[in-house]
Tab-separated table of C-alpha atoms in Angstrom:
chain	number	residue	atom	x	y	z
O	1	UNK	CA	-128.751	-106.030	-175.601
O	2	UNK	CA	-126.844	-103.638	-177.216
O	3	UNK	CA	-125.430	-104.244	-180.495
O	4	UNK	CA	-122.476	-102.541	-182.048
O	5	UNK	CA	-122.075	-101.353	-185.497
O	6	UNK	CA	-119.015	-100.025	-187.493
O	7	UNK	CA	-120.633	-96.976	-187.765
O	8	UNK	CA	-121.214	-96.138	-183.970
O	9	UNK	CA	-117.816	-97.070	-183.368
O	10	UNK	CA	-115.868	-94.745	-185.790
O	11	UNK	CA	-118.767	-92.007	-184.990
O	12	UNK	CA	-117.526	-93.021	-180.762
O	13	UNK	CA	-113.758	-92.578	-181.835
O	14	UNK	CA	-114.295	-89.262	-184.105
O	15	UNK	CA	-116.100	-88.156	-180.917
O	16	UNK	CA	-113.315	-89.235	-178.602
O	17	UNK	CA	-110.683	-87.846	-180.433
O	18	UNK	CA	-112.310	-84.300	-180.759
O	19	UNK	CA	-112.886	-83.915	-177.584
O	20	UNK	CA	-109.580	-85.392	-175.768
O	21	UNK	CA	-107.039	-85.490	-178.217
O	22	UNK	CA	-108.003	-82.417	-180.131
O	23	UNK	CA	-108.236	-80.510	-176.440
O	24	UNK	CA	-104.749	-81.626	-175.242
O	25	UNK	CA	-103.272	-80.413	-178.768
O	26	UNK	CA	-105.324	-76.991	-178.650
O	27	UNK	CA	-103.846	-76.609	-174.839
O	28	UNK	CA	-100.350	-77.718	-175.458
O	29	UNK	CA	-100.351	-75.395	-178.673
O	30	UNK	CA	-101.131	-72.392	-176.535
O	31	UNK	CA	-99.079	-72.914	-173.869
O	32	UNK	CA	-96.198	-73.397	-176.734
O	33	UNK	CA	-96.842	-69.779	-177.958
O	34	UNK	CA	-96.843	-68.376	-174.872
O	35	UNK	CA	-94.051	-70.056	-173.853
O	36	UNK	CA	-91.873	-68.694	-177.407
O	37	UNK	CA	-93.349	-65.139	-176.310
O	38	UNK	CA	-92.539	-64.526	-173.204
O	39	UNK	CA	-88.758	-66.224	-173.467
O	40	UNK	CA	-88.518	-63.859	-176.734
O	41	UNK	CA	-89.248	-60.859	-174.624
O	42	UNK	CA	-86.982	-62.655	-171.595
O	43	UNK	CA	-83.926	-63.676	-173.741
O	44	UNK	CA	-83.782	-59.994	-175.436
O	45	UNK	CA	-83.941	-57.994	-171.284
O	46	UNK	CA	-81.136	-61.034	-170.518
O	47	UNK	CA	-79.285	-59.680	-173.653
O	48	UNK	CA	-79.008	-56.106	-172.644
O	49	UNK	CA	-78.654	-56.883	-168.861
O	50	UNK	CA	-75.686	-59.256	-169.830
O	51	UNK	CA	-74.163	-56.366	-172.345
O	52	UNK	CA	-74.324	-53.395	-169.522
O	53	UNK	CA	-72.528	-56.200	-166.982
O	54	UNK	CA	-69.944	-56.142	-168.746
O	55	UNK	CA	-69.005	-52.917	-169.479
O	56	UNK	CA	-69.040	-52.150	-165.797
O	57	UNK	CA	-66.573	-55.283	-165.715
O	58	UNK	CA	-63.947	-54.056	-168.141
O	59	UNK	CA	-63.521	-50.886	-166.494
O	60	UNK	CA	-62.903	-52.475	-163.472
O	61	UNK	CA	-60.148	-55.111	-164.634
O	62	UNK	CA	-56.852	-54.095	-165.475
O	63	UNK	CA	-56.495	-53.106	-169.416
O	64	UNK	CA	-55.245	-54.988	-172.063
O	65	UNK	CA	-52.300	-53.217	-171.754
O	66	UNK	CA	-51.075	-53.965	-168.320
O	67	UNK	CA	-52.456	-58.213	-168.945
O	68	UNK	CA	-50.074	-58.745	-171.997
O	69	UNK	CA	-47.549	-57.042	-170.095
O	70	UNK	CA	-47.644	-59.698	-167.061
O	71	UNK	CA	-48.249	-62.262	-169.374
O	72	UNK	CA	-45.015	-61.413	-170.896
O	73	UNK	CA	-42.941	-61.266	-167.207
O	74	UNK	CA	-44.476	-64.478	-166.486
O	75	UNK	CA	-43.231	-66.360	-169.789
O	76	UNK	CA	-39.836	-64.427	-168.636
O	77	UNK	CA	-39.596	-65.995	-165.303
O	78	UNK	CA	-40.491	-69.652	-166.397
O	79	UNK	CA	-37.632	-69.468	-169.069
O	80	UNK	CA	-35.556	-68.210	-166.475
O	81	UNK	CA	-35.783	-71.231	-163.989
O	82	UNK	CA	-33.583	-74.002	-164.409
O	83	UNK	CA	-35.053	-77.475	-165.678
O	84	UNK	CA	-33.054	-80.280	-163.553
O	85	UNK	CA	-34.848	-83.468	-165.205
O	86	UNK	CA	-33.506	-86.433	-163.253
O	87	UNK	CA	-31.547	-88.511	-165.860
O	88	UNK	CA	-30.508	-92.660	-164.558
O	89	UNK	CA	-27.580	-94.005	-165.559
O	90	UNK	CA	-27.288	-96.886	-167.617
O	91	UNK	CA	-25.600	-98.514	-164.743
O	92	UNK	CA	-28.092	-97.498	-162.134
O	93	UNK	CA	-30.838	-98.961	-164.568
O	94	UNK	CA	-28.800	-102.257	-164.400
O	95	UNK	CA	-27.875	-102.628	-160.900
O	96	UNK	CA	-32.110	-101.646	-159.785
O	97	UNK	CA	-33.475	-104.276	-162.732
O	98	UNK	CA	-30.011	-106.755	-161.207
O	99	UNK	CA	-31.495	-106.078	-158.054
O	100	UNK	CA	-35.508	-107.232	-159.005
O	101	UNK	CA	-34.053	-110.538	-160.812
O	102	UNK	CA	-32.524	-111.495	-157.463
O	103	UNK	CA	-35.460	-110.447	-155.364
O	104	UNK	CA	-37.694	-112.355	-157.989
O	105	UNK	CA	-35.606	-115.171	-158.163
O	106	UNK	CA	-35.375	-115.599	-154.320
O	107	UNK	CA	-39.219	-115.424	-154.093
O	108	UNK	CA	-39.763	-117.949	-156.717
O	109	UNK	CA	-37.307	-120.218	-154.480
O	110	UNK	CA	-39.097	-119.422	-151.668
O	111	UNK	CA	-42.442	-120.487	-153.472
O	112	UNK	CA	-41.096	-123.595	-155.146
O	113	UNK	CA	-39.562	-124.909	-151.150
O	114	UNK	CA	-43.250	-123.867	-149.666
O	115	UNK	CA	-44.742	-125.602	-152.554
O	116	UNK	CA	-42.853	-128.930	-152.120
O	117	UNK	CA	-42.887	-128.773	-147.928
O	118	UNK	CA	-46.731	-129.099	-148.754
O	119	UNK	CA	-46.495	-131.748	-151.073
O	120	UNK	CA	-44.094	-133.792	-148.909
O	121	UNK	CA	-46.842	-133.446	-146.226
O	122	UNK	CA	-49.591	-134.223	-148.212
O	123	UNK	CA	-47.775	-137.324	-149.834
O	124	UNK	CA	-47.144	-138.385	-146.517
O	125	UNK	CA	-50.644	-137.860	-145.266
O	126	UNK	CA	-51.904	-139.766	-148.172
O	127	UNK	CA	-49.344	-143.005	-147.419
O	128	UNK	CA	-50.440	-142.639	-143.407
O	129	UNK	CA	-53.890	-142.930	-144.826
O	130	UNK	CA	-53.644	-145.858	-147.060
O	131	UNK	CA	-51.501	-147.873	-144.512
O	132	UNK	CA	-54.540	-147.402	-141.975
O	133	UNK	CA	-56.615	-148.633	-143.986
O	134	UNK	CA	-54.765	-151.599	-145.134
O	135	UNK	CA	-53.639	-152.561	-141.804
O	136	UNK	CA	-57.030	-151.870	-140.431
O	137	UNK	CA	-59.056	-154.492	-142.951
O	138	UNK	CA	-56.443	-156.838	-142.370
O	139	UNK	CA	-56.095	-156.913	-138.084
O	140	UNK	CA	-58.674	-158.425	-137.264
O	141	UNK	CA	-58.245	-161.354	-139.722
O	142	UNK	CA	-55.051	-163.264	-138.320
């Protein structure tokens, strides 16, 4: 039988850390640096690349010149153009809201007759009902 002491397990976990844990953080520490080396050396070649882009992009647009220039005809034109913004009338605005009142109102009529057709029914029903029954108990007695 094999009997376990406090000192065989620390001296297990000191052993299990150095070799797993301490392994993992010497890998992951290397691969870190190499990592933060080569995107040094990447990000400075993306630099320059991105820099000579762009000169070859500027002498191919128009200048500065000729852009503030169309900017300026453009602002010209859109001042130029009439703004018709449609304006209602306070009577228009009274006769369409006149118009939904009566178009509510006749739909809340409408509702309120459907509404009391059912309950008509439904009261009758309910009488048709209660007569049967009474009728019923009671025909076979006289």
């Amino acid at each position: 039988m094999t009997k376990f002491t406090a000192d065989s397990l620390w001296m297990d976990i000191h052993d299990l850390e150095n070799n797993v844990l301490r392994r993992v953080e010497n890998r992951l520490q290397s691969e870190l640096e190499t990592f933060v080396k080569e995107f040094e050396t990447l990000s400075i070649t993306m630099e320059t690349d991105k820099l000579d882009g762009c000169e070859d992009k500027l002498t191919k647009n128009r200048n500065l010149d000729q852009l503030i220039q169309d900017v300026t005809d453009t602002n010209a034109i859109m001042s130029s153009i009439p703004v018709h913004p449609r304006i209602l009338f306070e009577e228009e605005k009274e006769a369409y809201r006149l118009t939904l009142d009566k178009r509510r109102k006749e739909l809340e009529n409408e509702i309120q007759r459907q509404s009391d057709r059912i309950e008509s029914n439904y009261a009758k029903m309910t009488r048709d009902s209660i007569h049967r029954h009474l009728v019923g108990s009671h025909f076979g007695e006289y």
